[in-house]
Tab-separated table of C-alpha atoms and ligand atoms in Angstrom:
chain	number	residue	atom	x	y	z
R	160	MET	CA	108.708	146.522	132.357
R	161	ASN	CA	105.416	148.424	132.753
R	162	VAL	CA	102.321	146.903	134.356
R	163	SER	CA	100.479	146.185	131.137
R	164	SER	CA	103.370	144.363	129.468
R	165	ARG	CA	103.947	142.299	132.681
R	166	LEU	CA	100.254	141.438	132.645
R	167	GLY	CA	100.524	140.548	128.973
R	168	ARG	CA	103.414	138.168	129.696
R	169	LEU	CA	101.547	136.596	132.589
R	170	LEU	CA	98.452	136.050	130.469
R	171	GLY	CA	100.599	134.630	127.675
R	172	ALA	CA	102.236	132.153	130.073
R	173	ALA	CA	98.846	131.128	131.479
R	174	ALA	CA	97.497	130.561	127.983
R	175	PHE	CA	100.583	128.456	127.179
R	176	VAL	CA	100.025	126.270	130.292
R	177	VAL	CA	96.358	125.776	129.359
R	178	PHE	CA	97.339	124.965	125.759
R	179	VAL	CA	100.022	122.469	126.803
R	180	SER	CA	97.907	120.753	129.434
R	181	THR	CA	94.885	120.510	127.093
R	182	GLY	CA	97.134	119.095	124.385
R	183	THR	CA	98.621	116.565	126.813
R	184	THR	CA	95.180	115.505	128.014
R	185	GLN	CA	94.035	115.036	124.426
R	186	ALA	CA	97.133	113.005	123.581
R	187	ALA	CA	96.669	110.801	126.660
R	188	PHE	CA	92.991	110.385	125.807
R	189	ALA	CA	93.788	109.439	122.212
R	190	GLN	CA	96.401	106.979	123.451
R	191	SER	CA	93.888	105.234	125.684
R	192	LYS	CA	91.617	104.734	122.677
R	193	LEU	CA	92.047	101.704	120.472
R	194	LEU	CA	93.612	102.794	117.212
R	195	LEU	CA	91.859	101.545	114.057
R	196	ARG	CA	93.750	102.712	110.977
R	197	ILE	CA	91.880	101.892	107.773
R	198	SER	CA	93.492	101.921	104.334
R	199	THR	CA	91.669	101.574	101.018
R	200	PRO	CA	92.263	102.576	97.380
R	201	ALA	CA	88.594	103.623	97.159
R	202	VAL	CA	87.835	107.157	95.951
R	203	PRO	CA	85.831	109.344	98.386
R	204	ASP	CA	82.662	109.320	96.285
R	205	ASP	CA	82.390	105.519	96.122
R	206	TRP	CA	80.145	103.585	98.486
R	207	HIS	CA	82.922	101.409	99.865
R	208	ALA	CA	84.765	104.586	100.876
R	209	LYS	CA	81.701	106.147	102.495
R	210	MET	CA	80.921	102.926	104.363
R	211	TRP	CA	83.943	103.493	106.620
R	212	THR	CA	82.317	106.650	107.986
R	213	VAL	CA	79.254	104.547	108.751
R	214	LEU	CA	81.507	102.166	110.710
R	215	LYS	CA	83.194	105.045	112.521
R	216	ASP	CA	79.883	106.712	113.432
R	217	ALA	CA	78.361	103.404	114.573
R	218	LEU	CA	81.325	102.813	116.908
R	219	GLU	CA	81.156	106.370	118.195
R	220	ARG	CA	77.545	105.705	119.165
R	221	SER	CA	77.899	102.178	120.569
R	222	ALA	CA	81.324	102.564	122.215
R	223	PRO	CA	81.854	106.298	122.746
R	224	GLY	CA	85.484	107.281	123.256
R	225	GLN	CA	86.793	103.702	122.930
R	226	PHE	CA	88.063	103.658	119.342
R	227	ASP	CA	90.205	106.075	117.367
R	228	VAL	CA	89.075	105.342	113.801
R	229	GLN	CA	91.336	106.874	111.122
R	230	ILE	CA	90.168	106.503	107.521
R	231	HIS	CA	92.739	106.751	104.700
R	232	LEU	CA	91.210	106.750	101.196
R	233	ASN	CA	92.817	106.821	97.706
R	234	ALA	CA	95.541	104.336	98.791
R	235	SER	CA	97.118	107.240	100.675
R	236	LEU	CA	98.383	105.029	103.513
R	237	PHE	CA	99.174	101.737	101.723
R	238	LYS	CA	99.136	100.930	98.053
R	239	GLN	CA	96.432	98.715	96.622
R	240	GLY	CA	97.002	95.079	97.584
R	241	ALA	CA	99.655	95.894	100.213
R	242	GLU	CA	97.098	96.088	103.038
R	243	PRO	CA	97.208	92.430	104.227
R	244	ALA	CA	101.013	92.555	104.588
R	245	ALA	CA	100.750	95.884	106.440
R	246	MET	CA	98.235	94.302	108.811
R	247	ALA	CA	100.544	91.339	109.407
R	248	ARG	CA	103.378	93.749	110.258
R	249	GLY	CA	101.161	95.614	112.744
R	250	ASN	CA	101.106	98.841	110.703
R	251	LEU	CA	97.428	98.696	109.837
R	252	GLU	CA	94.386	97.542	111.780
R	253	MET	CA	91.587	97.332	109.198
R	254	THR	CA	90.884	97.170	105.475
R	255	SER	CA	88.461	95.733	102.970
R	256	VAL	CA	90.357	92.916	101.327
R	257	SER	CA	89.508	91.517	97.896
R	258	ALA	CA	89.042	87.842	97.045
R	259	PHE	CA	92.098	88.200	94.784
R	260	ASP	CA	94.348	89.267	97.653
R	261	ILE	CA	92.975	86.507	99.866
R	262	ALA	CA	93.575	83.915	97.125
R	263	LYS	CA	97.320	84.664	97.231
R	264	LEU	CA	97.466	83.170	100.733
R	265	VAL	CA	94.352	81.001	100.823
R	266	PRO	CA	94.463	79.321	97.398
R	267	GLU	CA	90.967	77.777	97.567
R	268	PHE	CA	89.543	81.299	97.830
R	269	SER	CA	90.384	81.734	94.134
R	270	ILE	CA	87.009	80.157	93.421
R	271	PHE	CA	85.575	83.625	94.164
R	272	THR	CA	87.935	85.295	91.710
R	273	ALA	CA	86.544	83.173	88.890
R	274	GLY	CA	84.106	84.839	86.531
R	275	TYR	CA	80.477	83.760	86.531
R	276	VAL	CA	80.573	81.783	89.800
R	277	LEU	CA	78.485	84.043	92.026
R	278	ARG	CA	75.156	84.883	90.369
R	279	ASP	CA	74.180	88.197	91.958
R	280	PRO	CA	74.608	90.212	95.178
R	281	GLU	CA	71.954	88.202	96.987
R	282	HIS	CA	73.714	84.950	96.126
R	283	GLN	CA	77.018	86.467	97.255
R	284	GLN	CA	75.593	87.466	100.645
R	285	LYS	CA	73.997	84.038	101.173
R	286	VAL	CA	77.253	82.254	100.346
R	287	PHE	CA	79.432	84.379	102.627
R	288	ASN	CA	76.930	84.701	105.468
R	289	GLY	CA	76.315	80.939	105.529
R	290	PRO	CA	78.385	77.787	106.212
R	291	ILE	CA	80.671	78.273	103.181
R	292	GLY	CA	81.666	81.730	104.412
R	293	LEU	CA	82.228	80.390	107.917
R	294	ASP	CA	84.677	77.711	106.658
R	295	MET	CA	86.428	80.111	104.331
R	296	PHE	CA	86.847	82.868	106.902
R	297	ARG	CA	88.263	80.350	109.394
R	298	ALA	CA	90.977	79.527	106.838
R	299	VAL	CA	91.520	83.260	106.223
R	300	SER	CA	92.013	83.848	109.938
R	301	SER	CA	94.539	81.063	110.352
R	302	LYS	CA	96.512	81.751	107.158
R	303	MET	CA	96.337	85.546	107.003
R	304	ASP	CA	95.946	86.428	110.676
R	305	VAL	CA	92.938	88.631	109.996
R	306	THR	CA	89.295	88.269	110.994
R	307	VAL	CA	86.589	88.936	108.407
R	308	LEU	CA	83.662	90.793	109.967
R	309	SER	CA	81.344	91.306	107.003
R	310	THR	CA	81.093	91.079	103.231
R	311	ALA	CA	80.567	94.180	101.122
R	312	TYR	CA	79.229	93.910	97.572
R	313	LEU	CA	81.675	95.838	95.380
R	314	GLY	CA	79.395	95.491	92.405
R	315	THR	CA	79.250	93.501	89.185
R	316	ARG	CA	82.260	94.093	86.987
R	317	GLN	CA	81.784	95.311	83.406
R	318	VAL	CA	84.180	96.088	80.573
R	319	ASN	CA	84.727	99.791	79.894
R	320	LEU	CA	86.488	100.778	76.644
R	321	ARG	CA	88.349	103.927	75.651
R	322	GLU	CA	87.206	103.642	72.032
R	323	ALA	CA	83.929	102.040	70.987
R	324	ARG	CA	84.098	98.760	69.066
R	325	THR	CA	81.861	95.820	68.376
R	326	VAL	CA	82.113	93.355	71.244
R	327	ARG	CA	79.863	90.316	71.026
R	328	THR	CA	82.155	87.559	72.301
R	329	PRO	CA	85.580	87.232	74.000
R	330	ALA	CA	87.164	86.956	70.512
R	331	ASP	CA	86.210	90.601	69.949
R	332	LEU	CA	88.477	91.660	72.840
R	333	LYS	CA	91.550	90.104	71.224
R	334	GLY	CA	94.497	92.501	71.449
R	335	VAL	CA	92.625	94.960	73.676
R	336	LYS	CA	94.927	96.158	76.475
R	337	LEU	CA	92.565	95.604	79.380
R	338	ARG	CA	93.863	97.066	82.603
R	339	MET	CA	93.605	94.789	85.644
R	340	PRO	CA	94.964	95.264	89.184
R	341	GLY	CA	98.531	94.001	89.403
R	342	SER	CA	98.404	90.375	90.505
R	343	LYS	CA	98.406	87.141	88.559
R	344	GLU	CA	94.930	86.240	89.832
R	345	TRP	CA	93.497	89.437	88.332
R	346	LEU	CA	95.495	89.116	85.114
R	347	PHE	CA	94.132	85.607	84.649
R	348	LEU	CA	90.577	86.966	84.721
R	349	GLY	CA	91.456	89.599	82.108
R	350	GLU	CA	92.988	86.984	79.813
R	351	ALA	CA	90.014	84.663	80.357
R	352	LEU	CA	87.807	87.460	79.002
R	353	GLY	CA	89.817	87.291	75.762
R	354	ALA	CA	91.818	90.507	76.253
R	355	THR	CA	95.502	91.301	76.772
R	356	ALA	CA	95.560	91.883	80.516
R	357	THR	CA	97.760	94.816	81.560
R	358	PRO	CA	98.591	95.417	85.260
R	359	LEU	CA	98.047	98.897	86.664
R	360	ALA	CA	97.149	100.243	90.100
R	361	PHE	CA	93.638	101.634	90.467
R	362	GLY	CA	94.921	105.170	91.080
R	363	GLU	CA	96.606	105.222	87.655
R	364	VAL	CA	93.661	104.009	85.593
R	365	TYR	CA	92.126	107.410	84.802
R	366	LEU	CA	95.368	108.726	83.330
R	367	GLY	CA	96.053	105.427	81.563
R	368	LEU	CA	92.701	105.697	79.794
R	369	LYS	CA	93.164	109.378	79.050
R	370	THR	CA	96.604	108.956	77.505
R	371	GLY	CA	95.900	105.631	75.829
R	372	THR	CA	98.495	103.474	77.613
R	373	ILE	CA	95.535	101.138	78.185
R	374	ASP	CA	92.496	100.522	75.961
R	375	ALA	CA	90.047	99.424	78.614
R	376	GLN	CA	89.420	98.736	82.273
R	377	ASP	CA	86.883	96.626	84.139
R	378	ASN	CA	84.995	97.744	87.235
R	379	PRO	CA	81.475	97.863	88.626
R	380	LEU	CA	79.417	100.761	87.244
R	381	PRO	CA	79.196	102.774	90.504
R	382	THR	CA	83.005	102.861	90.502
R	383	VAL	CA	83.087	103.938	86.836
R	384	ARG	CA	80.985	106.895	87.993
R	385	ALA	CA	82.791	107.620	91.285
R	386	ALA	CA	86.280	107.474	89.731
R	387	LYS	CA	85.023	109.420	86.675
R	388	PHE	CA	86.262	106.823	84.177
R	389	TYR	CA	83.268	107.776	81.995
R	390	GLU	CA	85.062	111.056	81.235
R	391	VAL	CA	87.849	109.196	79.426
R	392	THR	CA	85.989	106.236	77.883
R	393	ARG	CA	83.390	105.819	75.121
R	394	GLN	CA	81.776	102.440	75.731
R	395	LEU	CA	80.496	100.074	78.386
R	396	VAL	CA	80.108	96.400	77.531
R	397	LEU	CA	77.785	94.744	80.053
R	398	THR	CA	79.602	91.438	80.403
R	399	ASN	CA	78.535	91.014	84.077
R	400	HIS	CA	81.644	88.887	84.423
R	401	LEU	CA	82.282	89.064	88.166
R	402	VAL	CA	79.997	89.638	91.138
R	403	ASP	CA	82.777	91.184	93.144
R	404	GLY	CA	83.155	91.467	96.900
R	405	LEU	CA	85.286	93.106	99.529
R	406	PHE	CA	85.718	91.609	102.960
R	407	ILE	CA	85.815	94.009	105.907
R	408	ALA	CA	88.654	92.621	107.993
R	409	VAL	CA	90.551	93.437	111.178
R	410	ALA	CA	94.061	92.279	112.110
R	411	ASN	CA	93.922	89.406	114.623
R	412	LYS	CA	96.373	91.205	116.887
R	413	THR	CA	93.824	94.032	117.202
R	414	TRP	CA	90.840	91.697	117.326
R	415	ASN	CA	92.312	89.544	120.097
R	416	ALA	CA	93.000	92.602	122.244
R	417	LEU	CA	89.286	93.564	122.295
R	418	SER	CA	86.850	92.703	125.071
R	419	ALA	CA	83.870	90.510	124.125
R	420	ALA	CA	81.631	93.603	124.194
R	421	GLN	CA	84.013	95.535	121.920
R	422	LYS	CA	84.145	92.590	119.493
R	423	ASP	CA	80.346	92.633	119.286
R	424	LYS	CA	80.293	96.379	118.700
R	425	LEU	CA	82.958	96.269	116.021
R	426	THR	CA	81.171	93.388	114.278
R	427	GLU	CA	77.883	95.296	114.423
R	428	ALA	CA	79.568	98.412	113.014
R	429	ALA	CA	81.184	96.409	110.179
R	430	ARG	CA	77.818	94.867	109.323
R	431	ALA	CA	76.157	98.286	109.288
R	432	ALA	CA	78.933	99.574	107.008
R	433	ALA	CA	78.540	96.668	104.569
R	434	GLN	CA	74.765	97.034	104.607
R	435	PHE	CA	75.012	100.749	103.809
R	436	ASN	CA	77.391	100.002	100.931
R	437	ASN	CA	75.322	97.107	99.619
R	438	ASP	CA	71.970	98.911	99.683
R	439	ASN	CA	73.311	102.003	97.959
R	440	ARG	CA	75.347	100.139	95.390
R	441	ILE	CA	72.520	97.796	94.405
R	442	ARG	CA	70.145	100.753	94.111
R	443	GLU	CA	72.650	102.686	92.019
R	444	GLU	CA	73.474	99.770	89.728
R	445	ALA	CA	69.778	99.423	88.899
R	446	GLN	CA	69.542	102.942	87.497
R	447	ILE	CA	73.025	104.064	86.529
R	448	VAL	CA	73.119	102.985	82.862
R	449	GLU	CA	70.976	106.002	81.942
R	450	PHE	CA	73.563	108.306	83.516
R	451	PHE	CA	76.297	106.901	81.252
R	452	ARG	CA	74.098	107.250	78.174
R	453	GLN	CA	73.573	110.895	79.100
R	454	GLN	CA	77.341	111.255	79.311
R	455	GLY	CA	77.531	110.074	75.700
R	456	LEU	CA	78.768	106.531	76.319
R	457	GLN	CA	77.633	103.665	74.160
R	458	VAL	CA	76.188	100.888	76.329
R	459	SER	CA	76.343	97.471	74.629
R	460	ILE	CA	74.926	94.101	75.581
R	461	PRO	CA	77.265	91.354	74.383
R	462	ASP	CA	76.620	87.635	74.067
R	463	VAL	CA	76.954	87.043	77.827
R	464	GLU	CA	76.537	83.276	77.339
R	465	ALA	CA	79.628	83.223	75.106
R	466	PHE	CA	81.595	85.126	77.747
R	467	ARG	CA	80.330	82.814	80.485
R	468	GLN	CA	81.343	79.664	78.623
R	469	THR	CA	84.782	80.949	77.635
R	470	VAL	CA	85.590	82.270	81.099
R	471	GLN	CA	84.302	79.182	82.911
R	472	ALA	CA	86.271	76.897	80.596
R	473	ALA	CA	89.464	78.905	81.205
R	474	TYR	CA	89.087	78.498	84.973
R	475	ALA	CA	88.061	74.852	84.766
R	476	ARG	CA	91.321	73.930	83.023
R	477	SER	CA	93.486	76.237	85.163
R	478	ASP	CA	95.648	75.413	88.165
R	479	TYR	CA	93.265	77.508	90.262
R	480	ALA	CA	90.478	74.941	89.912
R	481	LYS	CA	92.852	72.145	91.014
R	482	VAL	CA	92.879	73.472	94.583
R	483	TRP	CA	89.152	74.121	94.875
R	484	PRO	CA	87.847	71.686	97.507
R	485	ALA	CA	85.819	68.857	95.976
R	486	GLY	CA	82.147	69.738	95.859
R	487	LEU	CA	82.620	73.427	96.737
R	488	LEU	CA	81.470	74.725	93.368
R	489	ASP	CA	78.334	72.564	93.626
R	490	ARG	CA	77.677	73.835	97.148
R	491	ILE	CA	78.040	77.425	95.946
R	492	ASN	CA	75.718	76.779	92.998
R	493	ALA	CA	73.196	75.097	95.293
R	494	THR	CA	73.127	78.063	97.706
R	495	ARG	CA	69.784	79.826	97.249
I	127	KDO	C1	90.270	97.768	90.858
I	127	KDO	O1	91.436	98.091	91.068
I	127	KDO	O2	89.814	97.636	89.745
I	127	KDO	C2	89.395	97.481	92.091
I	127	KDO	O3	88.028	97.442	91.684
I	127	KDO	C3	89.810	96.150	92.713
I	127	KDO	C4	89.112	95.963	94.052
I	127	KDO	O4	89.564	94.788	94.685
I	127	KDO	C5	89.349	97.158	94.959
I	127	KDO	O5	90.709	97.232	95.334
I	127	KDO	C6	88.928	98.441	94.237
I	127	KDO	O6	89.592	98.547	92.984
I	127	KDO	C7	89.296	99.705	94.999
I	127	KDO	O7	88.717	99.691	96.259
I	127	KDO	C8	88.883	100.970	94.261
I	127	KDO	O8	87.483	101.011	94.047
């Protein structure tokens, strides 16, 4: 072997040692960090997807090097609705859980799945950041083994149709295959609106609308934009039927392993994330209708009072209402 090839081999070996030792150091460093895997069906361009980066950045600033935050969007880690079970099994540390998924395990929470209960985002924040939220989240922690850190406003849900039609009252939605997420709590809301509720995961809605396996879907307007449902629909009906929320939650196993200072920092970061989402979503909702008109969608205002009465009556006579604690609805209504 000549001198230069021996030198080459020596340099190669040295580079390998540096590579291996750097890799090992990085792995050890990552291991010493607290892993926070986040799973959500949200699409990257939606505010409740972007809010996770706000959480990650806030933690990087307040607790540098302490957390390894991994964000999985588009339901790429767990399918929609499977997150609470994944957290219970120890396979997931954080998510934003919907009232509908909470209601499966904390039946009284179904009051927040009912249409026309929460009035607007401000009302929602007051309810969940006050004594009602405190009681509810205590029940969530004991029955679901997760701790809710903050409440994100997902937006006010509206009906979005593939083909335009006249929709004044719930009777006008008769026979319309309205896609809802796949649980009985969601399907009940779709039926209460007068439609034929059809279960489908969020990730399949675009294609379902495009091919016509469903006639309609319901979501807040920023999501209709972010998921591009406006490309495959012709009409929005502003029913305002649900002031929807998502609850930023961490598995208790993870939460209990944190120091008091880390708990404070994670709570702060979750609040900052929700605030970012809420501010942007409220701002966007106030101006987004024009965007849909420009895209050629018909935007109709139905008889919201007729929808409110029909939906409220459906819930009032349902089994859901039977487990709502006495006086809770009044306390929610009285929250100002
Ligand atoms: C949906 O599937 O319609 C829904 O809006 C339900 C919410 O609870 C939430 O899961 C949301 O989708 C996803 O985060 C996607 O925006």
